[in-house]
Short mmCIF file of C-alpha atoms in Angstrom, two decimals:
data_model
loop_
_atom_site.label_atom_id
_atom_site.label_comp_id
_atom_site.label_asym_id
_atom_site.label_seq_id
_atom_site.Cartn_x
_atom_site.Cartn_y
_atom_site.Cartn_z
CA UNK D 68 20.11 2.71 -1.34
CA UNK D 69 18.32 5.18 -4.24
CA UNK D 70 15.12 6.85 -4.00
CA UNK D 71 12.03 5.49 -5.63
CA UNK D 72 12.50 7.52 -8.79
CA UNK D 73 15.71 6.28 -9.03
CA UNK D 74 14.96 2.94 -9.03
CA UNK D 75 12.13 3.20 -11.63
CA UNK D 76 14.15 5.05 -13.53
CA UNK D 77 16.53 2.08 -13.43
CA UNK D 78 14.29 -0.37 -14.15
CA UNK D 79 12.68 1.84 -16.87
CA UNK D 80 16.05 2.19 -18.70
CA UNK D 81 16.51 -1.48 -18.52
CA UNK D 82 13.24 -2.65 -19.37
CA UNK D 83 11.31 0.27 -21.49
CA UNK D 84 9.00 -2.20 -23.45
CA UNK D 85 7.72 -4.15 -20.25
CA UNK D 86 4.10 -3.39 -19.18
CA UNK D 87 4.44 -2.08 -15.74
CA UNK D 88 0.39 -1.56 -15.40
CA UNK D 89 -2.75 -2.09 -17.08
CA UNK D 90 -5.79 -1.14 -16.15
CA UNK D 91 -9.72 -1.62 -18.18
CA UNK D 92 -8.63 1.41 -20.53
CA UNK D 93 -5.43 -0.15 -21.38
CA UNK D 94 -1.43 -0.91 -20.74
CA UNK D 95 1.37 1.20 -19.75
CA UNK D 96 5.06 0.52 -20.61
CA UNK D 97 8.15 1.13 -18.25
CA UNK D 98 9.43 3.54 -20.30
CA UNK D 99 6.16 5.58 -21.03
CA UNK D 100 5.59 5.39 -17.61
CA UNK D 101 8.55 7.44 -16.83
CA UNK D 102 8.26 9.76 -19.92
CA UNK D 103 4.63 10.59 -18.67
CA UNK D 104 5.56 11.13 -15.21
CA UNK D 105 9.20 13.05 -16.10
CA UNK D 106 6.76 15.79 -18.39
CA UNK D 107 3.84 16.32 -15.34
CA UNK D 108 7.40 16.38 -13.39
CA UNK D 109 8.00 20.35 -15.56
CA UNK D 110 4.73 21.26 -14.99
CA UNK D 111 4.37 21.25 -11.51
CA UNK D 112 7.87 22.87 -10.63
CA UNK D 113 6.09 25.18 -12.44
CA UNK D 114 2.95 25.38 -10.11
CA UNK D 115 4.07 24.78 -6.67
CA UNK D 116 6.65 25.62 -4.57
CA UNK D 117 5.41 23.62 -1.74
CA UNK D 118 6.89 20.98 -0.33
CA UNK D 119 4.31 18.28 -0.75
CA UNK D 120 1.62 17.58 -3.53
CA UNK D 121 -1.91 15.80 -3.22
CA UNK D 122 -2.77 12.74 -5.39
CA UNK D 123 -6.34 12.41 -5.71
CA UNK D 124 -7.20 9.83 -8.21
CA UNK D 125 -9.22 6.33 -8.83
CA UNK D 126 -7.13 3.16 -8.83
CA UNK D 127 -6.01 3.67 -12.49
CA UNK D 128 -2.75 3.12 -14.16
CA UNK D 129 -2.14 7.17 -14.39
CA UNK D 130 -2.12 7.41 -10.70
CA UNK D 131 1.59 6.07 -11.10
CA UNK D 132 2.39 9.01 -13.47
CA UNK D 133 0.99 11.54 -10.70
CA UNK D 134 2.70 9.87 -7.86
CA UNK D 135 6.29 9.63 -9.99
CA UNK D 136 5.90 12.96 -11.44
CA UNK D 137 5.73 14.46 -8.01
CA UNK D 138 8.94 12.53 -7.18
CA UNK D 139 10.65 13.53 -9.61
CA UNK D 140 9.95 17.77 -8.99
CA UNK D 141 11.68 16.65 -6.04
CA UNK D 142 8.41 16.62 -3.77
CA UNK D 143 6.64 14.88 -1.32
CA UNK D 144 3.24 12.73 -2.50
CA UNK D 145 0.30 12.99 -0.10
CA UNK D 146 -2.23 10.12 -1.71
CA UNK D 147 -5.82 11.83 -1.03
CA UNK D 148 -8.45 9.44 -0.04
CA UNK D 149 -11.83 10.49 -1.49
CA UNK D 150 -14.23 9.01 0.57
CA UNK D 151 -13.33 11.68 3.58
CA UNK D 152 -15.99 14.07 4.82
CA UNK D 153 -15.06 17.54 4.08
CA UNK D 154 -13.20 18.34 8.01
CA UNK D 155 -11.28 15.55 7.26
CA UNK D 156 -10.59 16.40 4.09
CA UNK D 157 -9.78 20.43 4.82
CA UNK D 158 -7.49 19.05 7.81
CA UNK D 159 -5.40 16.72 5.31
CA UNK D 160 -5.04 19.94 2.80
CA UNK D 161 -3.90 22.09 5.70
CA UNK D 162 -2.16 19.73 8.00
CA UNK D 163 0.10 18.86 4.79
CA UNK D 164 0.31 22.46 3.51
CA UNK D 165 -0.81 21.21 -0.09
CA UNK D 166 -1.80 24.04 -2.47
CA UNK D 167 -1.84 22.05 -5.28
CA UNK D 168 -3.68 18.36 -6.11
CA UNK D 169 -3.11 16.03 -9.30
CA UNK D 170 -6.46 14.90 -9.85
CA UNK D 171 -8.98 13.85 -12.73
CA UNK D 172 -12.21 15.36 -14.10
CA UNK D 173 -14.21 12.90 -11.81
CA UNK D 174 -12.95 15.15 -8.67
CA UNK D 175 -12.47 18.12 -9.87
CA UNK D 176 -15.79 19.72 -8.66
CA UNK D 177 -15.59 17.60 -5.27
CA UNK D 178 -12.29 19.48 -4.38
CA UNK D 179 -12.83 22.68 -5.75
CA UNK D 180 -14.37 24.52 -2.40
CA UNK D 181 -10.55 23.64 -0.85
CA UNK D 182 -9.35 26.63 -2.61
CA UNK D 183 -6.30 24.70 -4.15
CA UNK D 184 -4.91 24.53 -7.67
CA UNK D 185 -5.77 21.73 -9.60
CA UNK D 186 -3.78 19.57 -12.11
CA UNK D 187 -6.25 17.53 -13.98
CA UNK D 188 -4.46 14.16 -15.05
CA UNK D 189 -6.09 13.95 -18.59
CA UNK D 190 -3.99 17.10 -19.03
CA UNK D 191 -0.76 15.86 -19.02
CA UNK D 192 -0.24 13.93 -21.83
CA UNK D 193 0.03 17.06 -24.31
CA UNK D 194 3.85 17.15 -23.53
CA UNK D 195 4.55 13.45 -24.08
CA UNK D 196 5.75 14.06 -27.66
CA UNK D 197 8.45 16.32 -26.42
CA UNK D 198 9.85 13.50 -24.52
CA UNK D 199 11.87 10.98 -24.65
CA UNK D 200 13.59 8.18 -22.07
CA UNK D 201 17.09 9.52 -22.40
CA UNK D 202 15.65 12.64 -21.09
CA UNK D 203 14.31 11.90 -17.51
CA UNK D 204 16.79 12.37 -14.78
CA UNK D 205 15.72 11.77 -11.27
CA UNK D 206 15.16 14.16 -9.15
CA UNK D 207 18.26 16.33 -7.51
CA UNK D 208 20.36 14.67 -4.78
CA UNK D 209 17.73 13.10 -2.80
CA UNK D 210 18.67 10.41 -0.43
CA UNK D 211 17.09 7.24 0.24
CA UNK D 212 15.92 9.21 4.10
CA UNK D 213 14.04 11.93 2.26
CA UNK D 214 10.27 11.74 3.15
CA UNK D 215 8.55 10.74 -0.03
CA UNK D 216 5.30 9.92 0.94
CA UNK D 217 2.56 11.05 3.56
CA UNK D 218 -0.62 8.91 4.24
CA UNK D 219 -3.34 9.89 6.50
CA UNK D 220 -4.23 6.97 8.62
CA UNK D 221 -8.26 6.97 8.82
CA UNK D 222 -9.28 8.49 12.44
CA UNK D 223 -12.23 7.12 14.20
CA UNK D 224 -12.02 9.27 17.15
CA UNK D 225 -9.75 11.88 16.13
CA UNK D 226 -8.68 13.78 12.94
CA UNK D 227 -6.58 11.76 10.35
CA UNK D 228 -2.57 11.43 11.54
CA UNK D 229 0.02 11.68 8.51
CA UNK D 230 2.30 8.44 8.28
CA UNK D 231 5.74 9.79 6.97
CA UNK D 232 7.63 7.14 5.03
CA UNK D 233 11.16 7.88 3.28
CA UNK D 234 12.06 6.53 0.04
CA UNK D 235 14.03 3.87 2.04
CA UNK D 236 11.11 2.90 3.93
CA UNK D 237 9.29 1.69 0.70
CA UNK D 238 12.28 0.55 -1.20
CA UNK D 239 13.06 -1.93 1.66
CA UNK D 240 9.39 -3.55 1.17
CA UNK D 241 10.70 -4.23 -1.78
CA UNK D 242 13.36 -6.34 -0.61
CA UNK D 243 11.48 -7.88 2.31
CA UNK D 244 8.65 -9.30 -0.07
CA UNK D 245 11.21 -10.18 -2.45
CA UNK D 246 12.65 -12.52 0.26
CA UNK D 247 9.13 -14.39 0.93
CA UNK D 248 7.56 -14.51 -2.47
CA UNK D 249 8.89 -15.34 -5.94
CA UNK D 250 8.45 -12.02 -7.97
CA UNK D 251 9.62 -13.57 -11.13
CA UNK D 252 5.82 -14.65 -12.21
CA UNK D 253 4.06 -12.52 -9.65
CA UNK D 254 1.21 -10.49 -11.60
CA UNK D 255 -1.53 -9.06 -8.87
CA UNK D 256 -5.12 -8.10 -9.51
CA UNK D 257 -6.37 -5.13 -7.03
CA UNK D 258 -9.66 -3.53 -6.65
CA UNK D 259 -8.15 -1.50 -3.60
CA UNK D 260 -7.84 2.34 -3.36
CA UNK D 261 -4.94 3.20 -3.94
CA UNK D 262 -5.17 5.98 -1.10
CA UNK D 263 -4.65 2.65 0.86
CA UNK D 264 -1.57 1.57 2.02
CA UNK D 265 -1.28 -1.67 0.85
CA UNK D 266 -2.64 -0.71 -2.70
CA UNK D 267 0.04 2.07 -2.94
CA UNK D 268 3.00 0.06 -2.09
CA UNK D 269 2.18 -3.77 -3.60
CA UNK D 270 0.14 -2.24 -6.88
CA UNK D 271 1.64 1.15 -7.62
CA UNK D 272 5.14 1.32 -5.87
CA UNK D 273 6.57 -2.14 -5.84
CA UNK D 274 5.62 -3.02 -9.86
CA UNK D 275 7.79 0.09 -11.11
CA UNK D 276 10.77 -1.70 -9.81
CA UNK D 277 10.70 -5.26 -8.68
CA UNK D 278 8.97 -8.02 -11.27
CA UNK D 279 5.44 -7.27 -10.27
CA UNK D 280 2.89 -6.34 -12.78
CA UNK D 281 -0.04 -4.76 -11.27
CA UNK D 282 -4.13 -4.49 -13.12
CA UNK D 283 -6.14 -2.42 -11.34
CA UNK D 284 -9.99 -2.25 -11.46
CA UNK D 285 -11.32 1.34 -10.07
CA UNK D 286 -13.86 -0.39 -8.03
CA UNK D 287 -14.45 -4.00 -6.91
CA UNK D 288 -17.05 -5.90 -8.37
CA UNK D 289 -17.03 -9.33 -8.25
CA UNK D 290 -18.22 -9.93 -11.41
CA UNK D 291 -15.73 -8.20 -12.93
CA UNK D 292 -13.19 -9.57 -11.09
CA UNK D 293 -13.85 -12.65 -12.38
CA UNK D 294 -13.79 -11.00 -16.22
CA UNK D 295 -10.39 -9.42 -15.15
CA UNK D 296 -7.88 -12.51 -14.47
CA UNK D 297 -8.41 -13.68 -17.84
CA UNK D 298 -8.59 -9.91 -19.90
CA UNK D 299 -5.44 -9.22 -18.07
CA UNK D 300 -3.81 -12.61 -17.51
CA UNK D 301 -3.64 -11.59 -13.24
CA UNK D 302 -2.44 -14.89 -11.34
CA UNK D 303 -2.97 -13.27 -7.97
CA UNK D 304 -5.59 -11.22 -5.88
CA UNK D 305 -5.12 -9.01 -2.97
CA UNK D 306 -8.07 -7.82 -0.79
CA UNK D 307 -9.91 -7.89 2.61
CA UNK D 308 -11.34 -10.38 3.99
CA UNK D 309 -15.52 -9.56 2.56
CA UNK D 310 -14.18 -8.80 -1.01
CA UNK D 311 -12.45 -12.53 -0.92
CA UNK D 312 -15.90 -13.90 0.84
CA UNK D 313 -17.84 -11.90 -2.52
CA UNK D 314 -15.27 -13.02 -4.87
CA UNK D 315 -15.52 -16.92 -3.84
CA UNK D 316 -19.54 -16.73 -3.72
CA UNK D 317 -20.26 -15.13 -7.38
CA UNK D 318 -17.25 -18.05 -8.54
CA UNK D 319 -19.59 -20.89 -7.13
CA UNK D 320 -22.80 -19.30 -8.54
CA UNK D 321 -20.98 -19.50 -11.83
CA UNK D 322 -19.44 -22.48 -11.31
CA UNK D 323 -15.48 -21.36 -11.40
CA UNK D 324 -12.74 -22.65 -9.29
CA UNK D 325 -9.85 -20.86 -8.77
CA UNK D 326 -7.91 -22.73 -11.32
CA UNK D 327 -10.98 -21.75 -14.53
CA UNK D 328 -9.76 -18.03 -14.08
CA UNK D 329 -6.03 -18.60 -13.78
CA UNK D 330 -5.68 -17.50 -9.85
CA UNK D 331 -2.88 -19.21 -7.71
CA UNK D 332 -2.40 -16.77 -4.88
CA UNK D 333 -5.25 -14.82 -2.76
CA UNK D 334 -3.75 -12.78 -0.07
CA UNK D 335 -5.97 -11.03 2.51
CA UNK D 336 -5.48 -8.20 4.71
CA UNK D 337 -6.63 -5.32 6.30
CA UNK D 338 -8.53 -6.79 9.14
CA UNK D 339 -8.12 -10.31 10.98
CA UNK D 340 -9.36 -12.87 8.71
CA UNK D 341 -12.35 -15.07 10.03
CA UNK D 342 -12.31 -18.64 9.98
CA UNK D 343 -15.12 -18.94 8.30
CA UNK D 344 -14.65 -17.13 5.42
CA UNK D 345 -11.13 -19.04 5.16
CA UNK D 346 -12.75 -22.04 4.92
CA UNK D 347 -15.67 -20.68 2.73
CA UNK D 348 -12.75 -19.71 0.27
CA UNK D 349 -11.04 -22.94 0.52
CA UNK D 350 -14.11 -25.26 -0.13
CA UNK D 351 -15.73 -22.86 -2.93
CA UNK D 352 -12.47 -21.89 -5.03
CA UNK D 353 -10.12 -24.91 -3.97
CA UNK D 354 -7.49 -22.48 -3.10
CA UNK D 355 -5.81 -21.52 0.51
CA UNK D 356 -6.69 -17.89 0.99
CA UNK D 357 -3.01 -16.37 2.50
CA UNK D 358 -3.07 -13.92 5.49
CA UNK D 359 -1.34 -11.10 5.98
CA UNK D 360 -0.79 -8.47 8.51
CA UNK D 361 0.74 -4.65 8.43
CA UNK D 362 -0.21 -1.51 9.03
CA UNK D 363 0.66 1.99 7.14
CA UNK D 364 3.57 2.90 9.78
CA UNK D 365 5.52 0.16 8.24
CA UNK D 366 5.02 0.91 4.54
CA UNK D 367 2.60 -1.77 5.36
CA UNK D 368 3.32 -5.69 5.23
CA UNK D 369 4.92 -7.02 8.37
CA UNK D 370 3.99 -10.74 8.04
CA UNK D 371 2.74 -13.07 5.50
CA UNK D 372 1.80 -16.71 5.82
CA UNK D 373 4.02 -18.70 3.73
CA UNK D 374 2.54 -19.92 0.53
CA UNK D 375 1.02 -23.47 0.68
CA UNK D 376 2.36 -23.19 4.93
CA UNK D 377 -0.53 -21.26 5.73
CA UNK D 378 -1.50 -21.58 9.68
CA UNK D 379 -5.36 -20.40 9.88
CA UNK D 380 -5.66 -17.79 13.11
CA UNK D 381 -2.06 -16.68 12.80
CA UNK D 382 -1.44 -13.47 10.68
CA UNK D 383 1.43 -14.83 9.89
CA UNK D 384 5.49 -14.80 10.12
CA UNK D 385 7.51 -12.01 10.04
CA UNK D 386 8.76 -10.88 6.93
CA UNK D 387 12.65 -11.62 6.55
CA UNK D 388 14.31 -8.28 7.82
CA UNK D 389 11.82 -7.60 10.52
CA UNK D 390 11.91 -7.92 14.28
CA UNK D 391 9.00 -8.71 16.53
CA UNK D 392 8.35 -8.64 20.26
CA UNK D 393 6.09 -8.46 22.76
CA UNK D 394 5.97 -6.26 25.98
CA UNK D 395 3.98 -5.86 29.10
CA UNK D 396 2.40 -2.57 29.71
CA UNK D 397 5.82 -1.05 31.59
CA UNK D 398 7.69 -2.34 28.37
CA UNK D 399 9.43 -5.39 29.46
CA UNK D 400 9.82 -8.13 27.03
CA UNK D 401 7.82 -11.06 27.61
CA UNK D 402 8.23 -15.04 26.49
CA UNK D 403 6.83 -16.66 23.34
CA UNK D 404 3.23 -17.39 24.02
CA UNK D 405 2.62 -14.31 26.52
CA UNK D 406 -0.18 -11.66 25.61
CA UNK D 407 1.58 -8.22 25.01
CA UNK D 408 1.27 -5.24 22.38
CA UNK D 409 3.52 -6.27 19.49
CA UNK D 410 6.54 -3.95 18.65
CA UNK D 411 8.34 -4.18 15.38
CA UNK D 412 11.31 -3.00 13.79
CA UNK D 413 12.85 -3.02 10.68
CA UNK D 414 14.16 -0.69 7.68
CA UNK D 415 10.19 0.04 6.86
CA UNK D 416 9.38 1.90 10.57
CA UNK D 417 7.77 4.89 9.40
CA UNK D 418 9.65 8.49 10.17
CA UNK D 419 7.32 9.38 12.31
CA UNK D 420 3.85 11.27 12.28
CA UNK D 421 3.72 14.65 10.98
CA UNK D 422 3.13 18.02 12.81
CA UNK D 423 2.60 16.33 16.36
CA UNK D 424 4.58 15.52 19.16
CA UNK D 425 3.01 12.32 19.58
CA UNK D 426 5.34 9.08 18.54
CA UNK D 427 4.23 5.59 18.81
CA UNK D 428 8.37 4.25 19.06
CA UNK D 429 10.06 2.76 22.08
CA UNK D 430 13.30 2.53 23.38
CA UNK D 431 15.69 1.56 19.81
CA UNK D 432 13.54 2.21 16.86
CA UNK D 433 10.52 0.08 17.96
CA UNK D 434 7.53 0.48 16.78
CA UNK D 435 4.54 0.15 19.34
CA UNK D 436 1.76 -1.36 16.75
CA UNK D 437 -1.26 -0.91 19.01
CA UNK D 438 -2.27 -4.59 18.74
CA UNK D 439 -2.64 -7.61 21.14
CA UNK D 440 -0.48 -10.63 20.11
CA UNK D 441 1.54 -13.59 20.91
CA UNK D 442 4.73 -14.61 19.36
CA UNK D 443 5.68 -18.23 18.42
CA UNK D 444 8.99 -19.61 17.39
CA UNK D 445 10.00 -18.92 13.88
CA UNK D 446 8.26 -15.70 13.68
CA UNK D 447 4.80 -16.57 14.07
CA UNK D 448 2.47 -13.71 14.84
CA UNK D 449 -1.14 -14.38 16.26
CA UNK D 450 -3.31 -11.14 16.67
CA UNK D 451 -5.67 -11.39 19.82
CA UNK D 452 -7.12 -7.68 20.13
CA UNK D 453 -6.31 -4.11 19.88
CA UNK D 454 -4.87 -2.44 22.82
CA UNK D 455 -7.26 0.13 23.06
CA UNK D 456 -9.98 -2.29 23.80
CA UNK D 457 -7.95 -3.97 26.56
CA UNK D 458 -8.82 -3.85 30.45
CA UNK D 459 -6.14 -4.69 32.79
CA UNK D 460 -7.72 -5.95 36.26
CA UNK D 461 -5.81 -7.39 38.97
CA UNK D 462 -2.84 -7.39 36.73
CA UNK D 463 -4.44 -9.68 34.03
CA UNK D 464 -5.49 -8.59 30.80
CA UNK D 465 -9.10 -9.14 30.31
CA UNK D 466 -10.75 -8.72 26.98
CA UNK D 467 -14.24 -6.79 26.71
#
């Protein structure tokens, strides 16, 4: 398997005129894309010696020049998310080491009391000239195991945990979403961070070498969502559940259906999707809003309803290449229809958290996902509650 550069690289080569991602402020091209990022690439051997380098940008198309050009210095990207308070955001900086963030005049001021360097993104274009395609090379003998990305999952209780996930790891979402969705005319809409997992892989990974085109808005609006499938040409929209509830409301109140802006596939995820605003969707777009389920230890989409098969309460079957079970709290395996924390496996199991001794895998490579669920034939995954929030009396499982 190659590494992420290597495959955009690939894909670059083969494609360079392609549009790869647009955003309000314009398109960018396969080939550009990899000329951009291949130039920031010079600059920050130049900078850093560290081993990983923040990304702290809005959901533009640029953020796939800062992610690629840390790839290919041969470096690990930690995506920043913005909206941390400052101990959250001192612990990322430290807990990954980073003395160096790509970042944009927006943040610049924001991150300056963490004492790193910063590379400003509207700097980088001043080498592009010097550039060309035939030039990039990929980044020296990598292999598809090599960590190339570190999230921080969002702590309630406890300070943010990084999410390691190898080249391999994200390459093989690639291949498992090819399997349950036809790429070929596949062009997604996101208002989503792109801190967030989802966002990173579907909208900023996955377009730079399979057949999706990504448009990203920096924030959601409704209204301009609306304004967006047609500027762009989108055919799909990826959210949670309240931005598809906004989304369907402003249509009505301007009296669009799902087929007046050119949508034909609404996927929601993030959090389990209420019935109502399924059927809300349904009734005021006249389109079957898809749900999904993942989390950012598996790069993040485990299972997707099928398109036009949707089952409403089920998150949805397994994505081809992934295992599911369920166990009882000593770990045995129960039967289809039996409460239990799900466990997963597949090539997209993160590496494991960074810097702590603390592993959610058991026994071969499963990973324990934290959430209540049954299991039907075929695949079929129904979420019923988070572990967590579970009291066992009497040896039943009773929910609070």
């Amino acid at each position: 398997m190659p590494t992420l550069d290597q495959a955009m690289l690939a894909k670059a080569q083969s494609a360079p005129e392609d549009i790869v991602l647009q955003d309000p402020s314009g398109a960018i091209l396969r080939g550009q894309l990899a000329v951009a990022a291949y130039a920031a690439s010079q600059k920050l051997r130049q900078a850093t010696q560290a081993e990983r380098v923040g990304v702290c940008l809005p959901s533009i198309k640029e953020y796939a020049i800062a992610v690629y050009a840390v790839l290919l210095a041969g470096k690990t990207v930690v995506p920043i998310n913005f909206l941390l308070q400052p101990k959250e955001l001192g612990h990322v900086v430290k807990d990954a080491g980073l003395d160096l963030i790509i970042t944009s005049n927006h943040f610049a001021d924001a991150l300056a009391p963490l004492g790193v360097n910063l590379i400003k993104i509207e700097d980088v274009g001043a080498e592009l000239a010097q550039a060309d395609l035939s030039a990039v090379k990929p980044a020296p003998a990598p292999d598809a195991n090599e960590i190339a990305v570190v999230l921080y999952t969002s702590g309630t209780t406890a300070l943010p945990k990084g999410v390691q996930l190898s080249h391999g790891n994200i390459l093989a979402q690639g291949e498992m979403v090819a399997k349950a969705i036809d790429l070929n005319d596949f062009h997604v809409l996101s208002a989503l961070p792109l801190f967030h997992t989802f966002a990173l892989t579907v909208c900023c990974f996955l377009p730079t070498f399979t057949q999706i085109r990504a448009s990203l808005l920096p924030r959601f609006n409704p209204s301009d969502v609306l304004e967006a499938f047609p500027k762009f040409g989108a055919n799909t929209f990826v959210g949670v559940p309240s931005m598809h509830r906004m989304l369907a409301r402003v249509a009505a109140k301007n009296s669009k259906r799902a087929s007046d802006i050119g949508l034909t596939l609404a996927i929601a995820g993030g959090e389990r999707l209420p019935p109502e605003v399924y059927d809300e969707y349904q009734e005021l777009l006249g389109l079957e809003l898809v749900e999904g389920y993942g989390m950012t230890e598996h790069a993040p989409i485990i299972a997707l309803n099928p398109i036009g098969k949707a089952r409403q309460g089920f998150a949805g079957q397994v994505l081809p290449g992934v295992e599911a079970r369920v166990v009882d709290p000593q770990g045995n395996e129960l039967g289809q229809g039996q409460e239990g924390e799900l466990e997963v496996r597949s090539p997209s199991v993160m590496q494991g958290y960074l810097h702590t001794s603390e592993q959610p895998f058991h026994g071969d490579g499963w990973l324990k996902t934290g959430d209540l669920a049954l299991l039907e034939d075929g695949g079929w995954i129904k979420i019923t509650g988070r572990l967590k929030e579970l009291i066992i009396s009497a040896g039943k499982n009773i929910h609070p």
